[in-house]
Amino acid sequence: MADPSKLVRPGGASEKRGKPTLRTIADITGLAVTTVSRALADAPQISLETRQRVRQVALEIGYSPDRAAQRLKTGRTNVIAVLLAPHEEILGYGTSVMAGIARALQGTAYHLIVMPNFLDAANIEAVNYIIRNGMADGLIFSRTEPLDPRVKLLSETGFPFVTHGRTELATTHPFVDYDNFTFTYEATRRLIAKGRRKPALISGPSGFTFSGHILHGFMTAVREAGCAYEILSGIDLDSPAGAIRDRIRQRQAEKDPPDGFTCGGEVCALATITGMSDCGLTLGLEYDIVAKQTSPLLGAIQPRVDTIYEDLTETGEHMGRILLRRIGGSTDIGELQLLLDPELRFKPQPAEVS
Amino acid sequence: MADPSKLVRPGGASEKRGKPTLRTIADITGLAVTTVSRALADAPQISLETRQRVRQVALEIGYSPDRAAQRLKTGRTNVIAVLLAPHEEILGYGTSVMAGIARALQGTAYHLIVMPNFLDAANIEAVNYIIRNGMADGLIFSRTEPLDPRVKLLSETGFPFVTHGRTELATTHPFVDYDNFTFTYEATRRLIAKGRRKPALISGPSGFTFSGHILHGFMTAVREAGCAYEILSGIDLDSPAGAIRDRIRQRQAEKDPPDGFTCGGEVCALATITGMSDCGLTLGLEYDIVAKQTSPLLGAIQPRVDTIYEDLTETGEHMGRILLRRIGGSTDIGELQLLLDPELRFKPQPAEVS
DNA sequence: CGCACAATTTAAAACGTTACAAATCGCCAC
DNA sequence: GTGGCGATTTGTAACGTTTTAAATTGTGCG
């Protein structure tokens, strides 16, 4: 039994103010703060009965641990940081992925903080800052380069992270990636299967790993088929819609233009359609497009665009889960890497026009 | 001068490990921890010389204060929370706004945490949780209702917040809003000026304040002109693109269909064009659209859509700044509320087809 | 009866910071 | 010289938690 005289301590049960702390529970149950702490942690050395009683009281008074105090003591921040690149402002990439990450973090003690990248340069500075200042327990970012310096830095430091995208570094690291090789390979094969004789690729922005995959898939398909092909110069998937539209129009005015387009994004597909339309050409008649679909957007337009799906929210959820595993100490690379298959499906369509 | 014997303290200058703390600086300068703390806070009671020296040393060793310790001591979290609604996953609304908020927070001690709203119901639960657990110093959310319970709760509590959108509550509160009345008013007037005889409105989702403004602006314009009009039933701006497209098509098959559309969003405009196109009707010939533009998306399509601009990143930046002011103690409602004028401009166009 | 041992509980220290009150110093007036 | 004042600096305590080590019980056994 606790010495009754100890029940009256400064700042003890007498003060009703403020949110409940371990001490509040200690005062109520007559236990020591330490005991309460360990009881809530389900430490086996605390008797089952005590654990249950403490848990009960905690629930009743609506206790929740002070994050700052926990963080100060343990050094763990319970924070996951996401690096947001400028390109992600468009078309909901960022929000979809974040919603997925947040879903994975749901029910855990982790919060999601967003670090937008204002620097035009690689966001290696931001990464460095996060590591040095211990601002998070884990990091998520996208658009990896084959020899990504962020990945290098994080790997050397041993800081837990997951990338959206692969690298070509010797050291393996956790990632989630979409199989962009298969995407462009299948997309281009579909164009050829539709009878198109000269598929064109709007390539990925240079420097990123996925751009290589996109190119490789395209080249594999056209070489297998032995058909003519073209990689559209002067534009890429990051180009503004207007620029893509102009380039498409311009190319059609020259000789031997392509009659099929592999588009890695929705805005790109839309711009292509518009550019072709400027030239009086109709999708499905004079040319075809196979595009990647990451939002319901293309469902809105006519004529129907043939698409291959990528679920960005699911991607985010996988990244979140993998990061939690990594933070939890897992080094089993098998459960820390994930290559997602393109979902080969036609977009959901509204009722057909009869 | 410090007593030399005190220079050797447990955990003092002897340990080179870990990130620098106030104590590290204290050991180097020979000052007390307290002095260093206040020097960095630029307290006037500390001599200018000391302040400069401390600042210099802090810079050299790369000191940055421990957020957890500051938070524990002061009770301030240095965190701004953003409530992310499910609808914001599409078309970059969320990311644009967040990028703006982050820009406003740039250079301050504040971090941005994202709280996605998984509950289908109003996110009053999330708000309550944030207040009760002191998880942030301020809150930002969108899609206010006229009698928004979140606003009520936050106002009663005195918790700093800014909304994207107004309410009709008696108590004033900080907000940033886009003038949707003027948007639909001007948009609809433009339709009429183009010679359209029966403008139609795709209304906002019911229950939100901005939906009322949209309706009001539309009604004012058509009443002033004394023309026929229609509010399309069965769909709203949150409807999936396919549903809007179907509804448009269906409506055109009935008698006395509208020949102008006021569209509060880009996907909505796209779906409308597609639905009309299904019926063999061409934008600019048989009908017109005036749409709200929040991304470069509509720049990609043909024919040109007449748009009125809303800058969501700017909105976010204003919200961030206002929230900082509010947290700073400002109660001057004049600098805490902002109604943004619609920018009446045609979208930037690529080179014309000659 | 006393001692060892396991099972539980406890006190004290520490994480890095800031707030409060108190101490030190130089210097001038009396 | 002593007292006092302004200008600086300092020690101590505290925020709420976890960790380490130690104390307190109860129990069985020689």
Short mmCIF file of C-alpha atoms in Angstrom, two decimals, chain A:
data_model
loop_
_atom_site.label_atom_id
_atom_site.label_comp_id
_atom_site.label_asym_id
_atom_site.label_seq_id
_atom_site.Cartn_x
_atom_site.Cartn_y
_atom_site.Cartn_z
CA MET A 1 0.00 0.00 0.00
CA ALA A 2 1.12 3.47 -0.75
CA ASP A 3 1.90 5.72 2.14
CA PRO A 4 -1.22 7.90 2.46
CA SER A 5 0.89 10.96 3.14
CA LYS A 6 2.31 10.62 -0.31
CA LEU A 7 -1.09 10.92 -1.90
CA VAL A 8 -0.90 14.65 -1.51
CA ARG A 9 1.89 15.79 -3.73
CA PRO A 10 2.38 19.10 -5.38
CA GLY A 11 0.49 19.15 -8.61
CA GLY A 12 -1.15 15.90 -7.68
CA ALA A 13 -4.78 14.94 -7.77
CA SER A 14 -5.61 18.36 -6.43
CA GLU A 15 -5.18 20.08 -9.75
CA LYS A 16 -8.01 19.34 -12.13
CA ARG A 17 -6.52 21.51 -14.88
CA GLY A 18 -4.97 20.39 -18.09
CA LYS A 19 -4.85 17.09 -19.85
CA PRO A 20 -4.25 13.95 -17.86
CA THR A 21 -0.72 12.64 -17.49
CA LEU A 22 0.81 9.53 -16.06
CA ARG A 23 0.80 11.25 -12.72
CA THR A 24 -2.95 11.74 -12.90
CA ILE A 25 -3.41 8.02 -13.33
CA ALA A 26 -0.85 7.33 -10.61
CA ASP A 27 -2.75 9.52 -8.18
CA ILE A 28 -6.04 7.88 -8.99
CA THR A 29 -4.81 4.32 -8.74
CA GLY A 30 -2.39 4.94 -5.89
CA LEU A 31 0.42 3.47 -7.96
CA ALA A 32 3.73 5.04 -8.83
CA VAL A 33 4.24 6.85 -12.11
CA THR A 34 6.76 4.26 -13.16
CA THR A 35 4.32 1.45 -12.61
CA VAL A 36 1.67 3.18 -14.64
CA SER A 37 4.10 3.77 -17.47
CA ARG A 38 5.12 0.15 -17.62
CA ALA A 39 1.59 -1.08 -17.18
CA LEU A 40 0.52 0.90 -20.24
CA ALA A 41 3.51 -0.55 -22.08
CA ASP A 42 2.23 -4.01 -21.14
CA ALA A 43 5.47 -4.90 -19.44
CA PRO A 44 5.33 -8.50 -18.26
CA GLN A 45 6.77 -7.63 -14.86
CA ILE A 46 3.62 -5.76 -13.97
CA SER A 47 0.83 -7.97 -12.68
CA LEU A 48 -1.99 -8.58 -15.07
CA GLU A 49 -4.50 -7.16 -12.65
CA THR A 50 -2.60 -3.89 -12.34
CA ARG A 51 -2.20 -3.63 -16.08
CA GLN A 52 -5.90 -3.97 -16.60
CA ARG A 53 -6.81 -1.51 -13.90
CA VAL A 54 -4.41 1.11 -15.22
CA ARG A 55 -5.65 0.59 -18.73
CA GLN A 56 -9.19 1.04 -17.55
CA VAL A 57 -8.49 4.28 -15.73
CA ALA A 58 -6.50 5.61 -18.66
CA LEU A 59 -9.44 4.99 -20.91
CA GLU A 60 -11.90 6.61 -18.54
CA ILE A 61 -10.02 9.85 -18.12
CA GLY A 62 -9.04 9.95 -21.77
CA TYR A 63 -5.33 9.75 -21.27
CA SER A 64 -3.04 9.91 -24.21
CA PRO A 65 0.71 10.15 -23.84
CA ASP A 66 2.48 13.42 -24.46
CA ARG A 67 4.29 13.07 -27.75
CA ALA A 68 6.89 15.67 -26.90
CA ALA A 69 7.87 13.97 -23.67
CA GLN A 70 8.05 10.57 -25.31
CA ARG A 71 10.09 11.96 -28.12
CA LEU A 72 12.46 13.75 -25.79
CA LYS A 73 13.02 10.69 -23.68
CA THR A 74 13.21 7.99 -26.29
CA GLY A 75 14.67 9.92 -29.18
CA ARG A 76 11.99 8.53 -31.42
CA THR A 77 9.92 11.18 -33.13
CA ASN A 78 6.97 9.08 -34.24
CA VAL A 79 7.01 11.11 -37.39
CA ILE A 80 7.25 10.06 -41.01
CA ALA A 81 8.39 12.73 -43.43
CA VAL A 82 7.39 12.91 -47.04
CA LEU A 83 9.41 14.90 -49.50
CA LEU A 84 7.09 16.60 -51.91
CA ALA A 85 8.54 17.47 -55.28
CA PRO A 86 7.25 20.45 -57.25
CA HIS A 87 6.01 18.30 -60.13
CA GLU A 88 3.65 16.62 -57.76
CA GLU A 89 1.45 19.62 -57.51
CA ILE A 90 -0.35 18.56 -60.57
CA LEU A 91 -3.05 16.00 -60.99
CA GLY A 92 -3.15 14.76 -57.48
CA TYR A 93 -0.07 12.59 -57.52
CA GLY A 94 1.06 13.91 -54.18
CA THR A 95 -2.29 13.79 -52.50
CA SER A 96 -3.08 10.28 -53.68
CA VAL A 97 0.20 8.94 -52.45
CA MET A 98 -0.09 10.76 -49.17
CA ALA A 99 -3.58 9.48 -48.59
CA GLY A 100 -2.18 5.99 -49.04
CA ILE A 101 0.69 6.56 -46.67
CA ALA A 102 -1.67 8.02 -44.13
CA ARG A 103 -3.86 4.98 -44.41
CA ALA A 104 -0.90 2.75 -43.62
CA LEU A 105 -0.10 4.94 -40.62
CA GLN A 106 -3.67 4.85 -39.42
CA GLY A 107 -3.83 3.42 -35.92
CA THR A 108 -0.10 3.70 -35.34
CA ALA A 109 1.58 6.41 -33.30
CA TYR A 110 3.04 7.93 -36.43
CA HIS A 111 2.19 11.29 -37.88
CA LEU A 112 2.84 12.40 -41.38
CA ILE A 113 4.72 15.59 -42.01
CA VAL A 114 5.15 17.14 -45.40
CA MET A 115 8.37 18.72 -46.49
CA PRO A 116 7.90 20.44 -49.80
CA ASN A 117 11.01 20.85 -51.79
CA PHE A 118 11.51 24.48 -52.59
CA LEU A 119 15.02 24.12 -53.79
CA ASP A 120 15.18 23.70 -57.49
CA ALA A 121 18.16 21.44 -57.08
CA ALA A 122 17.98 17.88 -55.86
CA ASN A 123 16.48 17.78 -52.44
CA ILE A 124 19.59 16.30 -50.92
CA GLU A 125 19.72 19.32 -48.64
CA ALA A 126 16.34 18.55 -47.19
CA VAL A 127 17.34 14.94 -46.64
CA ASN A 128 20.50 15.99 -44.91
CA TYR A 129 18.58 18.34 -42.69
CA ILE A 130 16.12 15.65 -41.69
CA ILE A 131 18.85 13.19 -40.83
CA ARG A 132 21.01 15.61 -38.91
CA ASN A 133 18.24 17.13 -36.90
CA GLY A 134 16.47 13.86 -36.29
CA MET A 135 13.24 15.34 -37.51
CA ALA A 136 11.63 12.05 -38.38
CA ASP A 137 11.98 8.33 -37.89
CA GLY A 138 11.58 7.60 -41.56
CA LEU A 139 11.48 9.22 -44.94
CA ILE A 140 9.56 8.72 -48.14
CA PHE A 141 10.31 10.29 -51.47
CA SER A 142 9.82 9.74 -55.15
CA ARG A 143 11.43 10.12 -58.54
CA THR A 144 14.62 8.27 -57.89
CA GLU A 145 17.62 8.59 -60.14
CA PRO A 146 19.77 5.60 -61.10
CA LEU A 147 22.56 6.82 -58.83
CA ASP A 148 20.34 8.76 -56.50
CA PRO A 149 22.44 10.76 -54.02
CA ARG A 150 19.61 10.81 -51.51
CA VAL A 151 19.52 7.04 -51.47
CA LYS A 152 23.27 6.92 -51.06
CA LEU A 153 23.23 9.34 -48.18
CA LEU A 154 20.39 7.61 -46.40
CA SER A 155 21.87 4.17 -46.90
CA GLU A 156 25.22 5.20 -45.50
CA THR A 157 23.56 6.75 -42.50
CA GLY A 158 21.28 3.80 -41.92
CA PHE A 159 18.30 6.12 -41.80
CA PRO A 160 15.06 4.24 -42.58
CA PHE A 161 13.43 5.22 -45.86
CA VAL A 162 11.40 3.98 -48.76
CA THR A 163 11.51 5.34 -52.25
CA HIS A 164 8.91 5.44 -54.92
CA GLY A 165 11.11 4.17 -57.70
CA ARG A 166 14.20 2.05 -58.04
CA THR A 167 17.86 2.90 -58.38
CA GLU A 168 20.80 1.12 -59.94
CA LEU A 169 22.96 1.35 -56.88
CA ALA A 170 24.81 -1.72 -55.70
CA THR A 171 23.34 -1.45 -52.23
CA THR A 172 19.74 -2.57 -52.12
CA HIS A 173 17.19 -0.44 -50.38
CA PRO A 174 13.47 -0.49 -49.66
CA PHE A 175 11.29 0.71 -52.52
CA VAL A 176 7.91 0.46 -54.11
CA ASP A 177 7.81 0.81 -57.83
CA TYR A 178 5.43 0.48 -60.68
CA ASP A 179 6.61 -1.75 -63.46
CA ASN A 180 6.97 0.92 -66.10
CA PHE A 181 8.81 -1.43 -68.41
CA THR A 182 5.82 -3.71 -68.61
CA PHE A 183 3.54 -0.71 -68.88
CA THR A 184 5.17 0.72 -71.99
CA TYR A 185 5.87 -2.74 -73.37
CA GLU A 186 2.23 -3.76 -73.14
CA ALA A 187 0.94 -0.37 -74.18
CA THR A 188 3.08 -0.33 -77.29
CA ARG A 189 2.17 -3.91 -78.13
CA ARG A 190 -1.45 -2.93 -77.93
CA LEU A 191 -0.87 -0.10 -80.36
CA ILE A 192 0.76 -2.54 -82.76
CA ALA A 193 -2.04 -5.04 -82.23
CA LYS A 194 -4.50 -2.34 -83.19
CA GLY A 195 -2.71 -2.19 -86.51
CA ARG A 196 -0.61 0.92 -85.92
CA ARG A 197 2.54 0.90 -87.99
CA LYS A 198 4.60 3.57 -86.34
CA PRO A 199 4.21 3.95 -82.56
CA ALA A 200 5.72 6.99 -80.88
CA LEU A 201 6.85 7.43 -77.32
CA ILE A 202 6.65 10.50 -75.20
CA SER A 203 9.56 9.72 -72.98
CA GLY A 204 10.01 10.35 -69.28
CA PRO A 205 11.94 13.38 -68.07
CA SER A 206 15.62 12.62 -68.34
CA GLY A 207 17.63 11.51 -65.36
CA PHE A 208 15.07 9.43 -63.54
CA THR A 209 15.17 5.68 -63.27
CA PHE A 210 11.62 5.19 -64.43
CA SER A 211 12.34 7.07 -67.65
CA GLY A 212 14.83 4.38 -68.54
CA HIS A 213 12.24 1.69 -67.87
CA ILE A 214 9.73 3.46 -70.03
CA LEU A 215 12.16 3.70 -72.89
CA HIS A 216 13.28 0.12 -72.50
CA GLY A 217 9.74 -1.25 -72.58
CA PHE A 218 8.95 0.74 -75.67
CA MET A 219 12.08 -0.31 -77.49
CA THR A 220 11.57 -3.95 -76.62
CA ALA A 221 8.05 -3.90 -78.06
CA VAL A 222 8.95 -2.17 -81.31
CA ARG A 223 12.02 -4.32 -81.85
CA GLU A 224 10.05 -7.51 -81.28
CA ALA A 225 7.51 -6.34 -83.80
CA GLY A 226 10.17 -5.07 -86.14
CA CYS A 227 8.11 -2.02 -86.86
CA ALA A 228 8.96 1.62 -87.38
CA TYR A 229 8.94 3.81 -84.29
CA GLU A 230 9.79 7.23 -83.00
CA ILE A 231 10.76 8.83 -79.75
CA LEU A 232 9.34 12.30 -79.86
CA SER A 233 12.08 14.82 -79.39
CA GLY A 234 11.78 18.11 -77.57
CA ILE A 235 9.09 17.05 -75.13
CA ASP A 236 8.68 14.68 -72.22
CA LEU A 237 6.05 13.73 -69.67
CA ASP A 238 6.81 16.82 -67.60
CA SER A 239 6.33 19.22 -70.47
CA PRO A 240 3.39 21.57 -70.15
CA ALA A 241 0.30 20.38 -71.97
CA GLY A 242 0.53 23.21 -74.45
CA ALA A 243 4.04 22.27 -75.45
CA ILE A 244 3.08 18.65 -76.06
CA ARG A 245 0.10 19.70 -78.10
CA ASP A 246 2.23 21.99 -80.23
CA ARG A 247 4.87 19.37 -80.77
CA ILE A 248 2.32 16.76 -81.83
CA ARG A 249 0.75 19.17 -84.27
CA GLN A 250 4.12 20.16 -85.65
CA ARG A 251 5.20 16.56 -86.08
CA GLN A 252 2.07 15.67 -88.02
CA ALA A 253 2.90 18.40 -90.50
CA GLU A 254 6.21 16.74 -91.31
CA LYS A 255 6.60 13.59 -93.31
CA ASP A 256 6.09 10.04 -92.09
CA PRO A 257 4.36 10.96 -88.82
CA PRO A 258 3.59 8.36 -86.12
CA ASP A 259 0.10 6.88 -85.89
CA GLY A 260 0.23 5.57 -82.33
CA PHE A 261 1.23 7.08 -79.01
CA THR A 262 2.37 5.56 -75.76
CA CYS A 263 1.55 8.16 -73.12
CA GLY A 264 2.80 7.81 -69.58
CA GLY A 265 0.34 10.30 -68.16
CA GLU A 266 -3.14 11.63 -68.49
CA VAL A 267 -2.40 15.23 -69.25
CA CYS A 268 0.02 14.02 -71.87
CA ALA A 269 -2.69 11.87 -73.46
CA LEU A 270 -5.13 14.75 -73.40
CA ALA A 271 -2.61 17.07 -75.00
CA THR A 272 -1.84 14.50 -77.66
CA ILE A 273 -5.49 14.08 -78.52
CA THR A 274 -5.87 17.82 -78.78
CA GLY A 275 -2.84 18.21 -80.98
CA MET A 276 -4.02 15.46 -83.31
CA SER A 277 -7.48 16.92 -83.28
CA ASP A 278 -5.97 20.24 -84.38
CA CYS A 279 -4.79 18.38 -87.45
CA GLY A 280 -8.23 16.94 -88.11
CA LEU A 281 -7.29 13.45 -86.97
CA THR A 282 -9.57 11.31 -84.85
CA LEU A 283 -8.58 8.91 -82.09
CA GLY A 284 -9.45 5.34 -83.03
CA LEU A 285 -9.61 6.16 -86.72
CA GLU A 286 -6.36 7.66 -87.92
CA TYR A 287 -4.40 6.96 -84.77
CA ASP A 288 -4.48 5.33 -81.33
CA ILE A 289 -3.25 6.10 -77.85
CA VAL A 290 -2.54 3.86 -74.91
CA ALA A 291 -2.10 5.86 -71.74
CA LYS A 292 -1.39 5.37 -68.09
CA GLN A 293 -4.35 6.15 -65.89
CA THR A 294 -3.95 7.31 -62.31
CA SER A 295 -7.20 9.21 -61.82
CA PRO A 296 -10.79 9.17 -63.05
CA LEU A 297 -9.91 12.02 -65.38
CA LEU A 298 -9.73 10.17 -68.66
CA GLY A 299 -13.08 8.60 -67.91
CA ALA A 300 -14.53 12.00 -68.71
CA ILE A 301 -13.40 12.35 -72.23
CA GLN A 302 -14.46 11.16 -75.57
CA PRO A 303 -13.42 9.18 -77.51
CA ARG A 304 -12.47 6.43 -75.15
CA VAL A 305 -8.78 6.20 -74.42
CA ASP A 306 -7.26 2.82 -73.93
CA THR A 307 -5.53 2.89 -70.54
CA ILE A 308 -3.42 0.86 -68.17
CA TYR A 309 -4.00 1.57 -64.55
CA GLU A 310 -1.66 2.63 -61.78
CA ASP A 311 -3.05 2.94 -58.27
CA LEU A 312 -1.13 5.68 -56.50
CA THR A 313 -3.00 5.41 -53.25
CA GLU A 314 -2.16 1.75 -53.07
CA THR A 315 1.44 2.66 -53.80
CA GLY A 316 1.43 5.06 -50.88
CA GLU A 317 -0.08 2.47 -48.60
CA HIS A 318 2.61 -0.03 -49.51
CA MET A 319 5.32 2.54 -48.93
CA GLY A 320 3.90 3.34 -45.52
CA ARG A 321 3.74 -0.28 -44.50
CA ILE A 322 7.21 -1.04 -45.74
CA LEU A 323 8.64 1.95 -43.93
CA LEU A 324 7.01 0.82 -40.70
CA ARG A 325 8.57 -2.58 -41.16
CA ARG A 326 11.94 -1.01 -41.79
CA ILE A 327 11.68 1.21 -38.76
CA GLY A 328 10.65 -1.85 -36.81
CA GLY A 329 14.07 -3.25 -37.62
CA SER A 330 13.36 -5.51 -40.54
CA THR A 331 16.25 -6.03 -42.90
CA ASP A 332 14.61 -8.78 -44.90
CA ILE A 333 14.83 -7.14 -48.28
CA GLY A 334 12.17 -9.48 -49.58
CA GLU A 335 9.49 -7.75 -47.57
CA LEU A 336 10.91 -4.29 -48.09
CA GLN A 337 10.74 -4.14 -51.86
CA LEU A 338 7.70 -4.26 -54.05
CA LEU A 339 7.26 -4.07 -57.78
CA LEU A 340 3.66 -3.48 -58.70
CA ASP A 341 2.22 -5.02 -61.80
CA PRO A 342 0.44 -2.73 -64.20
CA GLU A 343 -3.23 -3.48 -64.08
CA LEU A 344 -4.17 -4.14 -67.62
CA ARG A 345 -7.70 -2.97 -67.67
CA PHE A 346 -9.89 -0.69 -69.62
CA LYS A 347 -11.06 2.28 -67.72
CA PRO A 348 -14.53 2.09 -66.20
CA GLN A 349 -16.93 3.54 -68.73
CA PRO A 350 -20.29 5.23 -68.41
CA ALA A 351 -23.13 3.72 -70.33
CA GLU A 352 -22.35 3.41 -73.99
CA VAL A 353 -23.81 5.66 -76.62
CA SER A 354 -25.99 3.45 -78.67
#
